[in-house]
Amino acid sequence: MSTEQATRSLAGFFEQSWERIITTRPPAVRAHLEAERRLAASLLGGYTGLVEVGCADGSLLRPVAPPDYLGIDLAEGAVAATRAAGGAAVRADVVDLGKLSLPGRPLVVGFPFNVFGDLPEPGRALDVVAATGADALVLTYDTSARAAAVRADYYRACGLEGDLVTDDEGVHFTAAPFTSSVYHRPVLTAWLAARGWRVTVRAYGAVGLAYHAER
């Protein structure tokens, strides 16, 4: 399957599933997202612009976003929901950032709720974000057994049947066409540093890790 075909397949999956994915939140996931929002709020104050990748209905980062906000999502329904809530949003892939009119600077590109781990080409995505000159904020899980259990419970609650597999890069869940990866801390830190960012990693909640990549 080509990259273009994979993106179309993933877009179709998210169009059908985005609402279920964000409203199905077992207690551990709700606690994780509450901690994630608090952590994001503490880091976003120094920015005037935010692009939220995989914005869904805009309820994750938009409440703590700087004034200039843009949500992007593959699902048209998600884009419509963000707009209905008062946020600017467009249907786009993260690799389309260079073609979009981006909000004010200093700018940060945010990946909430392990959206980064859902990207089929994470390296290409980071190259595109780096080319904009923006900072990046990757909000994800750690790769502990506890985090894997939280993820597995969440995926089951969403009706996704698949397996968690660990390798040298991280811990990956696949229920085709959906794959969600959590990368080992040294792996993701190295990817960000290789693109010229200074990386600060902060733990949050019981199983969260935030990677703040700054120029």
Short mmCIF file of C-alpha atoms in Angstrom, two decimals:
data_model
loop_
_atom_site.label_atom_id
_atom_site.label_comp_id
_atom_site.label_asym_id
_atom_site.label_seq_id
_atom_site.Cartn_x
_atom_site.Cartn_y
_atom_site.Cartn_z
CA MET A 1 0.00 0.00 0.00
CA SER A 2 1.37 3.42 -0.95
CA THR A 3 1.68 6.27 1.55
CA GLU A 4 -1.19 8.07 -0.16
CA GLN A 5 -3.41 4.99 0.06
CA ALA A 6 -2.47 4.48 3.71
CA THR A 7 -3.38 8.09 4.49
CA ARG A 8 -6.76 7.74 2.77
CA SER A 9 -7.46 4.54 4.67
CA LEU A 10 -6.51 6.17 7.97
CA ALA A 11 -8.61 9.23 7.16
CA GLY A 12 -11.61 6.98 6.55
CA PHE A 13 -11.03 5.23 9.86
CA PHE A 14 -10.84 8.50 11.78
CA GLU A 15 -13.90 9.92 10.00
CA GLN A 16 -15.91 6.98 11.29
CA SER A 17 -14.25 6.66 14.69
CA TRP A 18 -12.99 10.06 15.91
CA GLU A 19 -15.99 10.79 18.14
CA ARG A 20 -15.96 7.34 19.75
CA ILE A 21 -12.20 7.58 20.29
CA ILE A 22 -12.40 10.86 22.21
CA THR A 23 -15.58 10.17 24.19
CA THR A 24 -14.60 6.67 25.33
CA ARG A 25 -12.45 7.45 28.34
CA PRO A 26 -11.99 4.91 31.14
CA PRO A 27 -11.11 6.52 34.51
CA ALA A 28 -7.34 6.13 34.04
CA VAL A 29 -7.53 7.86 30.64
CA ARG A 30 -9.65 10.71 32.05
CA ALA A 31 -7.05 11.23 34.78
CA HIS A 32 -4.27 11.10 32.17
CA LEU A 33 -5.93 13.77 30.02
CA GLU A 34 -6.66 16.02 32.98
CA ALA A 35 -2.97 15.88 33.91
CA GLU A 36 -2.05 16.43 30.25
CA ARG A 37 -4.14 19.57 30.01
CA ARG A 38 -2.61 21.00 33.21
CA LEU A 39 0.89 20.28 31.93
CA ALA A 40 0.10 21.83 28.53
CA ALA A 41 -1.30 24.94 30.20
CA SER A 42 1.98 25.40 32.08
CA LEU A 43 4.00 25.25 28.84
CA LEU A 44 1.87 27.15 26.32
CA GLY A 45 1.92 30.53 28.04
CA GLY A 46 5.04 31.63 26.20
CA TYR A 47 3.45 31.23 22.76
CA THR A 48 1.04 33.34 20.74
CA GLY A 49 0.26 30.59 18.20
CA LEU A 50 -0.67 26.90 18.43
CA VAL A 51 -1.40 24.30 15.76
CA GLU A 52 -3.15 21.32 17.34
CA VAL A 53 -2.58 18.19 15.27
CA GLY A 54 -5.46 15.73 15.48
CA CYS A 55 -7.65 18.35 17.11
CA ALA A 56 -10.82 16.17 17.16
CA ASP A 57 -13.45 18.50 18.65
CA GLY A 58 -10.85 20.93 19.99
CA SER A 59 -11.49 19.96 23.60
CA LEU A 60 -7.95 18.84 24.46
CA LEU A 61 -5.59 21.76 23.86
CA ARG A 62 -7.88 24.56 22.73
CA PRO A 63 -9.10 25.37 26.28
CA VAL A 64 -5.51 26.19 27.30
CA ALA A 65 -4.29 27.42 23.89
CA PRO A 66 -2.70 30.80 23.15
CA PRO A 67 -4.84 33.38 21.30
CA ASP A 68 -3.93 32.29 17.76
CA TYR A 69 -5.16 28.72 17.39
CA LEU A 70 -5.53 26.37 14.44
CA GLY A 71 -6.76 22.80 14.69
CA ILE A 72 -6.05 20.28 11.94
CA ASP A 73 -7.59 16.84 11.57
CA LEU A 74 -8.06 14.18 8.91
CA ALA A 75 -11.76 13.81 9.81
CA GLU A 76 -14.14 16.40 8.38
CA GLY A 77 -16.54 15.73 11.23
CA ALA A 78 -13.85 16.62 13.76
CA VAL A 79 -13.04 19.84 11.92
CA ALA A 80 -16.72 20.78 11.90
CA ALA A 81 -16.96 20.09 15.65
CA THR A 82 -13.96 22.31 16.41
CA ARG A 83 -15.41 25.10 14.31
CA ALA A 84 -18.79 24.72 16.03
CA ALA A 85 -17.00 25.19 19.36
CA GLY A 86 -15.50 28.45 18.09
CA GLY A 87 -12.06 27.33 17.01
CA ALA A 88 -10.37 27.75 13.64
CA ALA A 89 -9.81 24.35 12.02
CA VAL A 90 -9.03 22.82 8.63
CA ARG A 91 -9.05 19.30 7.24
CA ALA A 92 -5.38 18.53 6.71
CA ASP A 93 -2.54 16.16 7.46
CA VAL A 94 0.43 17.29 9.54
CA VAL A 95 2.60 16.93 6.43
CA ASP A 96 0.49 19.70 4.85
CA LEU A 97 1.68 22.31 7.36
CA GLY A 98 3.96 23.99 4.85
CA LYS A 99 0.94 24.71 2.62
CA LEU A 100 -1.23 26.23 5.36
CA SER A 101 -1.52 29.73 6.72
CA LEU A 102 -0.15 29.19 10.22
CA PRO A 103 -1.10 31.24 13.28
CA GLY A 104 1.07 33.82 15.07
CA ARG A 105 4.56 33.41 16.39
CA PRO A 106 6.19 32.24 18.54
CA LEU A 107 4.45 29.11 17.28
CA VAL A 108 4.21 25.63 18.74
CA VAL A 109 2.83 22.53 17.03
CA GLY A 110 1.07 20.36 19.61
CA PHE A 111 0.35 16.62 19.44
CA PRO A 112 -2.12 15.79 22.26
CA PHE A 113 -3.20 12.39 23.58
CA ASN A 114 -0.49 10.43 21.75
CA VAL A 115 -1.60 11.72 18.32
CA PHE A 116 2.08 11.67 17.40
CA GLY A 117 2.09 7.90 17.91
CA ASP A 118 -0.75 7.53 15.40
CA LEU A 119 1.25 9.08 12.55
CA PRO A 120 2.28 6.59 9.85
CA GLU A 121 5.43 8.60 9.02
CA PRO A 122 6.67 10.23 12.24
CA GLY A 123 10.04 11.19 10.81
CA ARG A 124 8.49 12.95 7.84
CA ALA A 125 6.06 14.74 10.16
CA LEU A 126 8.92 16.02 12.31
CA ASP A 127 10.79 17.19 9.21
CA VAL A 128 7.76 19.23 8.14
CA VAL A 129 7.24 20.76 11.59
CA ALA A 130 10.94 21.62 11.84
CA ALA A 131 10.84 23.31 8.43
CA THR A 132 8.18 25.75 9.71
CA GLY A 133 10.56 26.97 12.41
CA ALA A 134 8.02 26.12 15.10
CA ASP A 135 8.60 24.44 18.43
CA ALA A 136 6.88 21.12 19.10
CA LEU A 137 5.04 19.66 22.06
CA VAL A 138 4.52 15.89 21.97
CA LEU A 139 2.18 14.61 24.68
CA THR A 140 2.31 10.86 25.03
CA TYR A 141 2.70 7.93 27.42
CA ASP A 142 5.77 6.31 28.87
CA THR A 143 6.59 2.73 27.85
CA SER A 144 6.02 1.11 31.23
CA ALA A 145 3.83 -1.95 31.84
CA ARG A 146 1.42 0.35 33.71
CA ALA A 147 1.04 2.61 30.68
CA ALA A 148 0.55 -0.41 28.41
CA ALA A 149 -2.27 -1.61 30.67
CA VAL A 150 -3.95 1.81 30.55
CA ARG A 151 -3.70 1.84 26.77
CA ALA A 152 -4.97 -1.72 26.36
CA ASP A 153 -8.01 -0.98 28.55
CA TYR A 154 -8.74 2.16 26.51
CA TYR A 155 -8.45 0.40 23.15
CA ARG A 156 -10.78 -2.38 24.34
CA ALA A 157 -13.30 0.22 25.50
CA CYS A 158 -13.15 1.77 22.01
CA GLY A 159 -13.95 -1.60 20.46
CA LEU A 160 -10.51 -1.97 18.89
CA GLU A 161 -9.18 -5.51 18.84
CA GLY A 162 -5.43 -5.78 18.51
CA ASP A 163 -2.16 -6.56 20.22
CA LEU A 164 0.51 -4.52 21.99
CA VAL A 165 3.98 -5.40 20.73
CA THR A 166 7.27 -4.08 22.12
CA ASP A 167 10.40 -3.60 20.02
CA ASP A 168 13.53 -1.43 20.01
CA GLU A 169 11.54 1.69 19.05
CA GLY A 170 8.63 1.42 21.46
CA VAL A 171 5.32 -0.22 22.32
CA HIS A 172 2.93 -0.50 19.37
CA PHE A 173 -0.79 -1.31 19.14
CA THR A 174 -2.29 -2.34 15.80
CA ALA A 175 -5.92 -2.83 14.81
CA ALA A 176 -5.65 -2.24 11.05
CA PRO A 177 -5.72 0.33 9.58
CA PHE A 178 -5.08 1.99 12.96
CA THR A 179 -1.66 1.78 14.59
CA SER A 180 -0.71 3.69 17.73
CA SER A 181 2.88 3.70 18.92
CA VAL A 182 4.50 4.96 22.09
CA TYR A 183 8.20 5.45 21.48
CA HIS A 184 10.92 4.80 24.02
CA ARG A 185 12.19 8.03 25.56
CA PRO A 186 15.73 7.83 24.07
CA VAL A 187 14.27 7.15 20.59
CA LEU A 188 11.88 10.10 20.50
CA THR A 189 14.37 12.42 22.18
CA ALA A 190 16.97 11.54 19.54
CA TRP A 191 14.50 12.12 16.69
CA LEU A 192 13.69 15.60 17.99
CA ALA A 193 17.30 16.53 18.76
CA ALA A 194 18.42 15.41 15.29
CA ARG A 195 16.16 18.11 13.83
CA GLY A 196 17.75 20.90 15.83
CA TRP A 197 15.44 21.15 18.81
CA ARG A 198 16.47 21.37 22.47
CA VAL A 199 14.34 18.75 24.20
CA THR A 200 12.96 18.85 27.72
CA VAL A 201 11.04 15.79 28.89
CA ARG A 202 8.50 16.12 31.70
CA ALA A 203 6.49 13.38 33.37
CA TYR A 204 2.83 14.07 34.10
CA GLY A 205 0.07 12.11 35.77
CA ALA A 206 0.68 8.42 36.36
CA VAL A 207 1.95 7.42 32.91
CA GLY A 208 2.40 10.58 30.81
CA LEU A 209 5.51 12.02 29.20
CA ALA A 210 5.70 15.43 27.52
CA TYR A 211 8.47 16.26 25.05
CA HIS A 212 8.90 20.02 24.70
CA ALA A 213 11.12 20.68 21.70
CA GLU A 214 12.37 24.27 21.47
CA ARG A 215 14.53 26.23 19.06
#
